[in-house]
Coordinates of C-alpha atoms and ligand atoms in Angstrom, one line a residue:
M1 CA -1.7 -11.4 15.1
G2 CA -2.0 -10.6 18.8
A3 CA -5.1 -11.7 20.5
L4 CA -7.3 -11.6 17.4
Q5 CA -8.2 -15.1 16.5
A6 CA -9.6 -16.6 13.3
E7 CA -13.0 -16.7 15.1
H8 CA -13.0 -12.9 15.5
F9 CA -12.4 -12.4 11.9
R10 CA -15.1 -14.9 11.1
K11 CA -17.5 -12.9 13.3
I12 CA -16.6 -9.7 11.6
R13 CA -17.1 -11.2 8.2
E14 CA -20.5 -12.8 9.2
A15 CA -21.7 -9.4 10.4
M16 CA -20.6 -7.8 7.2
D17 CA -22.4 -10.4 5.2
R18 CA -25.6 -9.3 6.9
G19 CA -24.8 -5.5 6.3
L20 CA -23.6 -5.0 9.8
L21 CA -20.3 -4.3 11.7
P22 CA -19.3 -5.4 15.2
Q23 CA -19.0 -2.1 17.1
W24 CA -15.9 -3.3 19.1
V25 CA -13.7 -2.9 15.9
L26 CA -13.9 0.8 16.6
T27 CA -12.1 0.6 20.0
D28 CA -10.4 -2.8 20.2
P29 CA -6.7 -2.6 20.9
D30 CA -5.9 -5.6 18.9
V31 CA -7.6 -4.3 15.8
W32 CA -5.8 -1.0 16.2
A33 CA -2.4 -2.9 16.6
L34 CA -3.0 -4.8 13.4
E35 CA -4.2 -1.7 11.5
Q36 CA -1.0 -0.1 12.3
E37 CA 0.9 -3.1 10.8
R38 CA -1.3 -4.1 7.9
V39 CA -3.6 -1.4 6.8
F40 CA -1.7 2.1 7.1
P41 CA 1.8 0.9 6.0
R42 CA 0.5 -0.8 2.9
T43 CA -1.8 1.8 1.4
W44 CA -1.1 5.2 -0.2
Q45 CA -1.5 8.1 2.2
F46 CA -1.9 11.7 1.3
L47 CA 1.1 13.9 2.2
G48 CA 0.3 17.3 0.7
H49 CA 0.0 19.3 -2.5
E50 CA 2.8 20.3 -4.7
S51 CA 1.8 24.0 -4.3
E52 CA 2.9 23.7 -0.6
V53 CA 6.5 23.3 -1.7
P54 CA 6.8 25.7 -4.6
V55 CA 10.5 26.5 -4.7
P56 CA 13.8 24.6 -4.1
G57 CA 14.3 24.2 -0.4
A58 CA 10.6 24.6 0.5
F59 CA 9.5 21.8 2.8
V60 CA 6.5 20.7 4.9
T61 CA 6.5 18.1 7.8
R62 CA 3.8 15.6 7.9
W63 CA 2.9 12.2 9.5
M64 CA 2.0 8.9 8.1
V65 CA 0.2 7.8 11.2
H66 CA 3.4 7.6 13.6
D67 CA 6.0 7.9 10.9
P68 CA 7.3 11.5 10.7
V69 CA 7.8 12.7 7.1
L70 CA 9.8 15.6 5.6
V71 CA 8.5 16.5 2.2
V72 CA 11.1 18.8 0.5
R73 CA 11.7 20.3 -3.0
G74 CA 15.4 19.8 -3.8
E75 CA 17.7 22.2 -5.6
D76 CA 17.0 20.1 -8.8
G77 CA 13.2 20.9 -8.5
E78 CA 12.3 17.4 -7.5
I79 CA 10.0 16.8 -4.6
R80 CA 11.2 14.1 -2.3
A81 CA 9.8 12.5 1.0
F82 CA 12.1 11.4 3.7
L83 CA 11.7 9.9 7.1
N84 CA 11.9 13.0 9.2
A85 CA 14.6 11.6 11.5
C86 CA 18.3 12.0 11.7
P87 CA 19.9 8.6 10.8
H88 CA 22.7 9.1 13.3
R89 CA 20.7 8.3 16.5
G90 CA 17.1 8.6 15.2
T91 CA 16.2 12.0 16.5
L92 CA 13.2 13.8 15.0
L93 CA 15.0 16.1 12.6
C94 CA 12.8 19.1 11.6
T95 CA 10.1 20.4 14.0
A96 CA 8.9 23.3 11.9
D97 CA 5.5 22.8 10.1
A98 CA 6.8 24.4 6.9
G99 CA 9.5 26.7 5.6
T100 CA 12.2 27.2 3.0
Q101 CA 15.8 26.4 3.7
A102 CA 18.9 25.0 2.0
A103 CA 19.8 22.5 4.7
F104 CA 18.5 20.7 7.9
T105 CA 20.7 20.4 10.9
C106 CA 20.0 17.9 13.6
P107 CA 20.3 19.6 17.1
Y108 CA 21.6 16.4 18.8
H109 CA 25.2 16.2 17.4
G110 CA 24.9 18.6 14.6
W111 CA 24.8 16.6 11.4
T112 CA 23.5 18.5 8.4
F113 CA 21.5 17.4 5.5
D114 CA 20.8 19.2 2.2
A115 CA 17.4 19.4 0.5
Q116 CA 18.1 16.3 -1.5
G117 CA 18.7 14.4 1.7
A118 CA 22.5 14.0 1.5
L119 CA 24.6 14.2 4.6
I120 CA 26.7 17.3 3.9
G121 CA 28.0 18.4 7.3
V122 CA 29.4 16.3 10.2
A123 CA 30.4 18.1 13.4
L124 CA 34.0 17.8 14.3
A125 CA 34.4 15.7 11.1
H126 CA 38.2 15.7 11.0
Q127 CA 38.9 15.4 14.7
V128 CA 36.7 12.4 15.6
W129 CA 35.7 10.7 12.4
G130 CA 37.8 8.7 9.9
T131 CA 37.1 6.3 7.1
E132 CA 34.5 4.5 9.3
L133 CA 32.0 7.0 8.3
C134 CA 30.8 6.8 4.7
R135 CA 28.8 9.9 4.2
A136 CA 27.0 8.6 1.1
E137 CA 25.5 5.8 3.4
W138 CA 24.1 8.2 6.0
G139 CA 21.8 10.5 4.1
L140 CA 18.1 10.9 5.1
K141 CA 16.0 7.7 4.5
P142 CA 13.5 8.2 1.7
I143 CA 9.9 7.1 2.2
P144 CA 9.8 3.8 0.0
R145 CA 7.5 5.4 -2.6
L146 CA 6.3 8.9 -3.4
E147 CA 4.0 9.5 -6.4
R148 CA 1.5 12.2 -7.4
Y149 CA -1.7 12.7 -9.1
Q150 CA -3.1 16.1 -10.1
G151 CA -0.6 17.7 -7.8
L152 CA -1.6 15.6 -4.9
L153 CA 1.4 13.9 -3.2
F154 CA 0.9 10.4 -1.8
G155 CA 3.4 8.2 -0.1
T156 CA 3.4 4.6 0.9
L157 CA 5.7 2.6 3.2
D158 CA 5.2 -0.5 1.0
P159 CA 7.9 -0.8 -1.7
A160 CA 5.8 -3.4 -3.4
A161 CA 2.5 -1.3 -3.4
P162 CA 0.7 -1.1 -6.7
P163 CA 1.3 2.3 -8.5
L164 CA -0.7 5.2 -7.2
V165 CA -2.9 5.4 -10.3
E166 CA -3.7 1.8 -10.0
Y167 CA -4.5 2.1 -6.4
L168 CA -6.8 5.1 -7.1
G169 CA -8.5 3.2 -9.9
A170 CA -11.5 5.1 -11.3
M171 CA -11.0 7.7 -8.5
T172 CA -8.7 9.3 -11.0
W173 CA -11.7 10.3 -13.2
Y174 CA -13.2 12.1 -10.1
L175 CA -9.9 13.7 -9.1
D176 CA -9.6 15.1 -12.7
L177 CA -13.0 16.7 -12.0
L178 CA -12.3 17.8 -8.6
V179 CA -8.7 19.0 -8.7
G180 CA -7.8 19.3 -12.3
R181 CA -11.0 20.9 -13.5
S182 CA -9.5 24.3 -14.2
G183 CA -5.9 23.3 -14.9
G184 CA -4.7 23.2 -11.3
M185 CA -5.4 24.1 -7.7
E186 CA -3.4 25.6 -4.9
V187 CA -3.5 25.2 -1.2
W188 CA -4.9 28.4 0.5
G189 CA -3.4 29.0 3.9
P190 CA -1.6 26.3 6.0
P191 CA -3.5 23.3 6.8
H192 CA -5.5 23.4 10.1
R193 CA -4.9 20.6 12.6
W194 CA -6.9 19.6 15.6
V195 CA -7.6 16.5 17.7
V196 CA -11.0 14.9 18.1
A197 CA -12.5 12.0 19.8
G198 CA -13.3 9.2 17.3
N199 CA -12.2 6.2 15.5
W200 CA -10.6 6.8 12.1
K201 CA -12.9 4.4 10.3
L202 CA -15.9 6.3 11.6
L203 CA -14.6 9.7 10.5
Y204 CA -13.6 8.2 7.1
E205 CA -16.9 6.8 6.4
N206 CA -18.7 9.9 7.7
F207 CA -17.4 11.8 4.7
T208 CA -17.1 9.0 2.2
G209 CA -20.3 7.1 2.8
D210 CA -22.8 8.8 5.0
P211 CA -24.8 11.6 3.4
Y212 CA -27.6 10.4 5.4
H213 CA -26.4 12.3 8.6
V214 CA -26.7 15.7 7.0
Q215 CA -30.4 16.1 7.4
S216 CA -30.1 15.5 11.2
T217 CA -26.5 16.4 12.3
H218 CA -26.4 19.5 10.2
R219 CA -30.1 20.4 10.4
S220 CA -29.3 23.8 11.9
T221 CA -27.4 24.8 8.7
V222 CA -30.3 23.9 6.6
E223 CA -32.7 25.8 8.9
L224 CA -30.5 28.9 8.9
G225 CA -30.3 28.7 5.1
I226 CA -26.5 28.4 5.0
T227 CA -26.5 25.1 3.1
P228 CA -28.3 24.8 -0.3
Q229 CA -31.5 22.9 -0.1
R230 CA -32.6 22.4 -3.7
V231 CA -30.4 19.3 -4.1
V232 CA -32.8 16.9 -5.8
R233 CA -30.6 14.1 -7.1
G234 CA -27.8 12.1 -5.7
W235 CA -25.7 8.9 -6.2
Q236 CA -23.3 7.1 -4.0
V237 CA -20.4 5.7 -6.1
V238 CA -18.5 2.7 -5.0
L239 CA -14.9 2.6 -6.2
P240 CA -12.2 0.0 -5.7
H241 CA -10.0 -0.2 -2.7
G242 CA -12.5 1.3 -0.3
H243 CA -12.7 4.6 -2.1
G244 CA -16.0 6.3 -2.9
I245 CA -17.7 9.5 -3.8
N246 CA -21.3 10.9 -3.3
V247 CA -22.4 13.1 -6.2
T248 CA -25.3 15.5 -5.6
Q249 CA -26.8 17.5 -8.4
Y250 CA -29.4 20.0 -9.3
L251 CA -32.1 18.5 -11.5
E252 CA -32.2 21.7 -13.7
V253 CA -28.9 23.4 -14.6
P254 CA -28.8 26.1 -12.0
E255 CA -28.6 29.8 -13.0
R256 CA -25.1 29.9 -11.7
P257 CA -23.7 26.5 -12.8
Y258 CA -20.4 24.8 -12.0
Q259 CA -20.9 25.1 -8.2
R260 CA -21.3 28.9 -8.6
T261 CA -17.6 29.3 -9.4
P262 CA -16.6 32.6 -11.1
E263 CA -17.5 32.7 -14.8
A264 CA -13.8 33.3 -15.7
L265 CA -13.2 29.6 -14.8
W266 CA -15.9 28.1 -17.0
P267 CA -14.0 28.0 -20.2
R268 CA -11.2 26.3 -18.4
F269 CA -13.6 23.6 -17.2
R270 CA -14.6 23.0 -20.8
E271 CA -11.0 22.7 -21.8
H272 CA -9.8 20.4 -19.1
L273 CA -12.8 18.1 -18.6
N274 CA -14.3 15.7 -21.1
P275 CA -17.9 16.4 -22.0
V276 CA -19.2 13.9 -19.4
Q277 CA -17.2 15.4 -16.6
E278 CA -18.2 18.8 -17.6
E279 CA -21.8 18.1 -17.5
L280 CA -21.5 16.5 -14.2
L281 CA -19.8 19.6 -12.8
R282 CA -22.3 21.9 -14.5
R283 CA -25.1 20.5 -12.3
A284 CA -23.1 19.7 -9.3
A285 CA -24.0 20.8 -5.8
V286 CA -21.8 18.9 -3.5
L287 CA -19.2 16.3 -4.1
V288 CA -17.9 14.5 -1.2
G289 CA -15.9 11.3 -0.8
G290 CA -12.7 9.6 0.2
I291 CA -9.5 7.7 -0.7
F292 CA -9.0 4.8 1.7
P293 CA -7.7 4.7 4.3
T294 CA -7.3 8.2 5.7
L295 CA -8.0 11.0 3.1
S296 CA -11.6 12.5 2.7
F297 CA -12.6 15.4 0.6
V298 CA -15.6 17.6 0.2
S299 CA -16.2 20.1 -2.5
P300 CA -19.4 22.0 -1.2
L301 CA -21.1 25.3 -1.5
H302 CA -21.2 27.4 1.6
G303 CA -22.2 30.9 2.5
T304 CA -25.3 32.8 3.1
G305 CA -28.3 33.4 0.8
E306 CA -27.1 33.9 -2.7
D307 CA -23.6 34.5 -1.4
L308 CA -22.4 30.9 -1.8
Y309 CA -18.8 29.8 -2.5
N310 CA -17.1 26.7 -3.6
F311 CA -13.7 25.3 -2.3
L312 CA -12.2 21.9 -2.0
N313 CA -11.5 20.7 1.5
L314 CA -9.1 17.8 1.8
R315 CA -8.6 16.2 5.1
V316 CA -6.5 13.4 6.6
W317 CA -7.8 11.5 9.6
R318 CA -4.4 10.8 11.2
P319 CA -5.2 8.1 13.8
L320 CA -3.3 8.7 17.2
A321 CA -5.2 5.9 19.0
P322 CA -8.3 3.8 18.4
D323 CA -10.4 6.7 19.8
R324 CA -8.4 9.7 18.8
V325 CA -7.8 11.3 15.6
E326 CA -5.7 14.3 14.6
V327 CA -7.6 16.0 11.7
W328 CA -5.5 17.7 9.1
S329 CA -7.5 20.0 6.9
W330 CA -6.5 21.8 3.7
C331 CA -8.4 24.4 1.7
L332 CA -7.8 24.2 -2.0
V333 CA -9.0 26.8 -4.5
D334 CA -8.6 27.0 -8.3
R335 CA -5.3 28.7 -9.2
A336 CA -6.9 30.6 -12.0
A337 CA -9.8 32.0 -9.8
P338 CA -9.8 35.7 -9.0
E339 CA -8.0 36.6 -5.8
A340 CA -11.2 38.1 -4.3
Y341 CA -13.1 34.8 -4.9
K342 CA -10.2 32.7 -3.3
R343 CA -10.4 34.9 -0.2
A344 CA -14.2 34.5 -0.1
A345 CA -13.9 30.7 -0.7
Y346 CA -11.4 30.4 2.1
K347 CA -13.7 32.3 4.5
A348 CA -16.5 29.9 3.6
Y349 CA -14.1 27.0 4.3
V350 CA -13.3 28.4 7.7
D351 CA -17.0 29.1 8.5
S352 CA -18.0 25.5 7.5
F353 CA -15.3 22.8 7.7
G354 CA -12.5 24.7 9.5
P355 CA -11.8 23.6 13.1
S356 CA -14.5 25.9 14.5
G357 CA -16.7 25.6 11.4
T358 CA -20.5 25.0 11.9
L359 CA -20.5 21.7 10.1
E360 CA -17.2 20.6 11.8
Q361 CA -18.6 21.2 15.2
D362 CA -21.7 19.3 14.5
D363 CA -19.8 16.3 13.3
T364 CA -17.2 16.4 16.1
E365 CA -20.0 16.1 18.7
M366 CA -21.4 13.0 17.0
W367 CA -18.0 11.3 16.7
A368 CA -17.3 11.9 20.4
R369 CA -20.8 10.5 21.3
V370 CA -20.0 7.3 19.4
M371 CA -16.8 6.9 21.4
Q372 CA -18.5 7.7 24.7
A373 CA -20.9 4.8 24.0
S374 CA -18.2 2.4 22.8
R375 CA -16.1 1.9 25.9
G376 CA -18.5 -0.3 27.9
W377 CA -18.5 -4.1 28.1
M378 CA -21.7 -4.5 26.1
V379 CA -19.9 -3.0 23.1
R380 CA -16.4 -4.5 23.7
D381 CA -17.4 -8.1 24.3
K382 CA -16.1 -9.9 21.2
T383 CA -18.6 -12.8 21.4
L384 CA -21.4 -10.6 20.1
N385 CA -23.6 -11.9 22.9
Y386 CA -25.1 -8.5 23.4
N387 CA -25.9 -8.1 19.7
N388 CA -23.2 -5.3 19.7
V389 CA -23.3 -4.6 16.0
I390 CA -23.9 -1.4 14.2
N391 CA -26.2 -0.9 11.2
Y392 CA -25.0 -0.5 7.6
L393 CA -28.2 -1.9 6.1
M394 CA -29.4 1.0 4.1
G395 CA -30.2 -0.3 0.6
F396 CA -28.7 -3.6 1.4
G397 CA -30.0 -6.2 -1.0
R398 CA -32.6 -3.8 -2.3
V399 CA -31.2 -0.7 -4.1
E400 CA -29.7 -1.7 -7.4
P401 CA -26.9 0.3 -9.2
D402 CA -28.1 2.9 -11.6
P403 CA -26.7 2.2 -15.1
T404 CA -27.6 5.7 -16.3
F405 CA -25.1 7.4 -14.0
P406 CA -22.6 8.9 -16.4
G407 CA -19.3 8.4 -14.4
P408 CA -17.2 5.3 -13.7
G409 CA -17.7 3.0 -10.6
T410 CA -20.9 1.4 -9.3
A411 CA -23.4 4.2 -8.6
Y412 CA -26.4 3.7 -6.3
P413 CA -29.2 6.2 -6.5
G414 CA -30.2 8.1 -3.4
F415 CA -29.0 7.2 0.2
V416 CA -27.3 3.8 0.7
D417 CA -24.5 2.4 2.8
A418 CA -22.9 0.8 -0.2
V419 CA -19.6 2.7 0.1
S420 CA -19.2 1.9 3.8
R421 CA -19.9 -1.8 3.1
S422 CA -17.3 -2.0 0.5
T423 CA -14.8 0.0 2.6
H424 CA -15.3 -2.5 5.5
R425 CA -14.6 -5.5 3.0
F426 CA -11.3 -3.9 1.9
W427 CA -10.3 -3.1 5.4
L428 CA -10.9 -6.7 6.4
H429 CA -9.0 -7.9 3.4
L430 CA -6.0 -5.9 4.5
L431 CA -6.4 -6.7 8.2
T432 CA -6.4 -10.5 7.4
D433 CA -3.5 -10.1 5.1
G434 CA -5.6 -11.0 2.1
A435 CA -7.2 -14.1 3.6
E436 CA -10.6 -12.4 3.3
E437 CA -11.8 -11.4 -0.1
G438 CA -12.4 -7.7 -0.6
S439 CA -11.1 -5.7 -3.6
G440 CA -13.5 -3.1 -2.5
E441 CA -15.3 -3.5 -5.8
A442 CA -19.1 -3.2 -5.4
Ligands
FES501 S1 21.2 12.1 16.3 FE1 21.4 13.6 14.8 S2 23.4 14.2 14.7 FE2 23.3 12.6 16.2
FE2_502 FE1 -21.0 16.0 8.6

């Protein structure tokens, strides 16, 4: 447990009970060490989308925090995920981001593995090896569990983790709406990657539980008329296991419904969604949320004037250190959309949430500022002598769930910090190895 004592966990819980969070949990090295042991390996983490590995031999390399992962489609059509390391002496095996090849050869001593992970080639096999090497025992090591939902691939390092659909809980209803609405999506372009200053929890909750920041952080986009302003109704939905989503809708069904997607897709929405989901999408402006711990998503409208486009941006907050995150960002589009729309939607993604996108730049600056103000002693002192807590009080003990919200989960109307508060509970539950209550339910 390192240097974290029961009293520190008690202080965190007591702060949470009052709608607060000690700011030192953003930078504390002992918290970070424990997160690597108890939070990331035990939860489901996003690895990619099946459209990224479309044919046998197609692969992508990914990271589950510090574990390198090779996701590859075998000759049999199955998608598998392996530790991207040669089992001989533990060398990082594949250094390409993506590609298609029948086999992977380790540069160190030349062992070769096929797309199913089997060891198929051993250098100087007959001169220097005999019966001591059983090839069947030295294939690539699979990631303990790989499961998918709506084409989204998730892995976990915990062989005893609950099934993915159980972990996602009611988030599946929203993933059906976001990813399954037209019968399937595809990744457009390779994922962007960049490194930012920030704590992963802060970045996760910026997307998952903080619509409040938009009016200030992204004010310029509103003033320039590049984000829609006629959003009149919103809910924040608390889901199990630290997941959450914010739904904003137009009060009236807009002239161009379904997030201004091309009309050719609308019959597909009616086909693939139930009537409640379809009605929600018909009025939807922005859907933004997250799957704990490191995946966030946003399905916005972006463009200029009437020229607004919709895309689904998925992003993994890969923590490198308590104050550094490598952002991985995918643009997904409806597979059935016209090619011209896909291209325009991708451009809207790059303009907004790509690494140099307007909204991205705004957020990056704020996250760096939180880190700049989190390194001093007044923040890091764990006694809480300096009242070094941050504020998640919005709606606390005041705003009640709205029973009229049509989707599953506990939906609070307007702006609240309910998702962040429930995320913190689940995080503490994992951090304390289950000693602290926190299913993440509202
Ligand atoms: S470490 Fe890979 S072949 Fe030796
Ligand atoms: Fe933002």
